[in-house]
Each structure stands twice: as structure tokens, then as C-alpha cells.
PDB file of C-alpha atoms in Angstrom:
ATOM      1  CA  UNK A   1     -10.958  -1.654   2.107  1.00 91.00           C
ATOM      2  CA  UNK A   2     -10.942   2.363   2.559  1.00 94.00           C
ATOM      3  CA  UNK A   3      -9.175   5.233   0.606  1.00 94.00           C
ATOM      4  CA  UNK A   4      -6.542   5.383   3.482  1.00 95.00           C
ATOM      5  CA  UNK A   5      -5.378   1.978   3.116  1.00 97.00           C
ATOM      6  CA  UNK A   6      -5.475   2.092  -0.641  1.00 97.00           C
ATOM      7  CA  UNK A   7      -3.242   5.434  -0.274  1.00 96.00           C
ATOM      8  CA  UNK A   8      -0.491   3.684   1.767  1.00 97.00           C
ATOM      9  CA  UNK A   9      -0.609   0.700  -0.511  1.00 98.00           C
ATOM     10  CA  UNK A  10       0.016   3.153  -3.634  1.00 98.00           C
ATOM     11  CA  UNK A  11       2.747   5.000  -1.329  1.00 97.00           C
ATOM     12  CA  UNK A  12       4.920   1.460  -0.631  1.00 96.00           C
ATOM     13  CA  UNK A  13       4.537   0.399  -4.092  1.00 96.00           C
ATOM     14  CA  UNK A  14       6.344   3.784  -5.330  1.00 95.00           C
ATOM     15  CA  UNK A  15       8.338   4.630  -2.428  1.00 93.00           C
ATOM     16  CA  UNK A  16       9.717   1.042  -1.262  1.00 87.00           C
ATOM     17  CA  UNK A  17      10.857   0.462   2.544  1.00 90.00           C
ATOM     18  CA  UNK A  18       7.461   0.750   5.098  1.00 92.00           C
ATOM     19  CA  UNK A  19       9.393   3.234   7.127  1.00 93.00           C
ATOM     20  CA  UNK A  20      10.342   5.668   3.881  1.00 94.00           C
ATOM     21  CA  UNK A  21       6.602   5.380   2.703  1.00 94.00           C
ATOM     22  CA  UNK A  22       5.032   5.957   6.464  1.00 96.00           C
ATOM     23  CA  UNK A  23       7.507   8.614   6.756  1.00 96.00           C
ATOM     24  CA  UNK A  24       6.057  10.351   3.180  1.00 95.00           C
ATOM     25  CA  UNK A  25       2.596  10.092   4.686  1.00 95.00           C
ATOM     26  CA  UNK A  26       3.281  11.266   8.105  1.00 96.00           C
ATOM     27  CA  UNK A  27       2.132   8.045   9.677  1.00 96.00           C
ATOM     28  CA  UNK A  28       4.038   5.967  12.216  1.00 97.00           C
ATOM     29  CA  UNK A  29       5.548   2.859  10.521  1.00 95.00           C
ATOM     30  CA  UNK A  30       3.440   0.627  12.656  1.00 97.00           C
ATOM     31  CA  UNK A  31       0.373   2.405  11.815  1.00 97.00           C
ATOM     32  CA  UNK A  32       1.148   1.813   8.036  1.00 97.00           C
ATOM     33  CA  UNK A  33       2.198  -1.709   8.402  1.00 96.00           C
ATOM     34  CA  UNK A  34      -1.250  -2.435  10.126  1.00 97.00           C
ATOM     35  CA  UNK A  35      -2.934  -0.622   7.098  1.00 97.00           C
ATOM     36  CA  UNK A  36      -1.247  -2.609   4.758  1.00 97.00           C
ATOM     37  CA  UNK A  37      -1.900  -5.871   6.768  1.00 97.00           C
ATOM     38  CA  UNK A  38      -5.674  -5.352   7.086  1.00 98.00           C
ATOM     39  CA  UNK A  39      -6.033  -4.603   3.491  1.00 98.00           C
ATOM     40  CA  UNK A  40      -4.028  -8.102   2.792  1.00 98.00           C
ATOM     41  CA  UNK A  41      -6.512  -9.795   5.116  1.00 98.00           C
ATOM     42  CA  UNK A  42      -9.502  -7.930   3.241  1.00 97.00           C
ATOM     43  CA  UNK A  43      -8.612  -9.065  -0.190  1.00 97.00           C
ATOM     44  CA  UNK A  44      -7.193 -12.411   1.293  1.00 98.00           C
ATOM     45  CA  UNK A  45      -4.082 -11.973  -0.772  1.00 98.00           C
ATOM     46  CA  UNK A  46      -0.398 -10.962  -0.356  1.00 98.00           C
ATOM     47  CA  UNK A  47       0.463  -7.281  -1.703  1.00 98.00           C
ATOM     48  CA  UNK A  48       3.996  -7.741  -0.997  1.00 97.00           C
ATOM     49  CA  UNK A  49       7.087  -9.747  -1.148  1.00 95.00           C
ATOM     50  CA  UNK A  50       9.061  -8.993   1.886  1.00 89.00           C
ATOM     51  CA  UNK A  51      12.467 -10.187   2.329  1.00 86.00           C
ATOM     52  CA  UNK A  52      15.572  -8.312   4.307  1.00 81.00           C
ATOM     53  CA  UNK A  53      13.828  -5.067   3.616  1.00 72.00           C
ATOM     54  CA  UNK A  54      13.476  -5.373   0.036  1.00 85.00           C
ATOM     55  CA  UNK A  55       9.766  -5.038  -0.982  1.00 91.00           C
ATOM     56  CA  UNK A  56       8.154  -5.728  -4.163  1.00 94.00           C
ATOM     57  CA  UNK A  57       4.763  -6.440  -5.811  1.00 97.00           C
ATOM     58  CA  UNK A  58       2.975  -9.942  -5.736  1.00 98.00           C
ATOM     59  CA  UNK A  59       0.836 -10.445  -8.892  1.00 98.00           C
ATOM     60  CA  UNK A  60      -2.292  -9.379  -6.801  1.00 98.00           C
ATOM     61  CA  UNK A  61      -0.658  -6.454  -6.100  1.00 98.00           C
ATOM     62  CA  UNK A  62       0.607  -5.462  -9.773  1.00 98.00           C
ATOM     63  CA  UNK A  63      -3.522  -6.387 -10.068  1.00 98.00           C
ATOM     64  CA  UNK A  64      -4.406  -4.026  -7.586  1.00 98.00           C
ATOM     65  CA  UNK A  65      -2.165  -1.288  -8.016  1.00 98.00           C
ATOM     66  CA  UNK A  66      -3.633   0.465 -11.469  1.00 98.00           C
ATOM     67  CA  UNK A  67      -7.208   0.253  -9.511  1.00 97.00           C
ATOM     68  CA  UNK A  68      -6.327   1.696  -6.510  1.00 97.00           C
ATOM     69  CA  UNK A  69      -4.319   4.638  -8.567  1.00 97.00           C
ATOM     70  CA  UNK A  70      -7.407   5.104 -10.123  1.00 96.00           C
ATOM     71  CA  UNK A  71      -9.718   4.956  -7.242  1.00 95.00           C
ATOM     72  CA  UNK A  72      -7.976   7.510  -5.501  1.00 95.00           C
ATOM     73  CA  UNK A  73      -7.298   9.805  -8.439  1.00 94.00           C
ATOM     74  CA  UNK A  74     -11.713   9.743  -8.346  1.00 93.00           C
ATOM     75  CA  UNK A  75     -11.920  10.532  -4.829  1.00 92.00           C
ATOM     76  CA  UNK A  76      -9.171  12.947  -4.691  1.00 79.00           C
ATOM     77  CA  UNK A  77      -8.689  14.955  -7.666  1.00 74.00           C
ATOM     78  CA  UNK A  78      -5.265  16.870  -8.300  1.00 65.00           C
TER      79      UNK A  78
END
């Protein structure tokens, strides 16, 4: 797990579709998808329910989100 993966995870959770989140992060959509897939693999849990373009957090994703936000805030203060 790395900060870029956490940033991607938070972006998708806030923005929604991977395509829009990728645009916001200035990434190609396949790159963003790979980051999320790697994060899910590393954590051993699915973070999003994906269905027909709709994205919502799983229970694991709901638990990770506040931690990811806190980690990003501590590492990349605004």
C-alpha cells in the first residue's frame, strides 16, 4: 500500500466513477483501476461494490476511508 493508492481510493470514494476520478487525478483510467486493484489485493478485501457504472464502498472500504484520509492529511498537509 502506498500514498498514491490511498489518494486514488479516496478520490473514487468521493467522486464516483473511475473515469471521473482518474480525470481529477490526471491519470489514465486503467492506471487508476490498477492502483485500486493492487490496494484491494494487498489488503485482501474488496473496497468497492461495482455495478453498471455505480460505485459504492463495501464495509471494508467504509472502514478504510477515514484512516486513508487521516494518513493523507498527515503526509500531505494542506
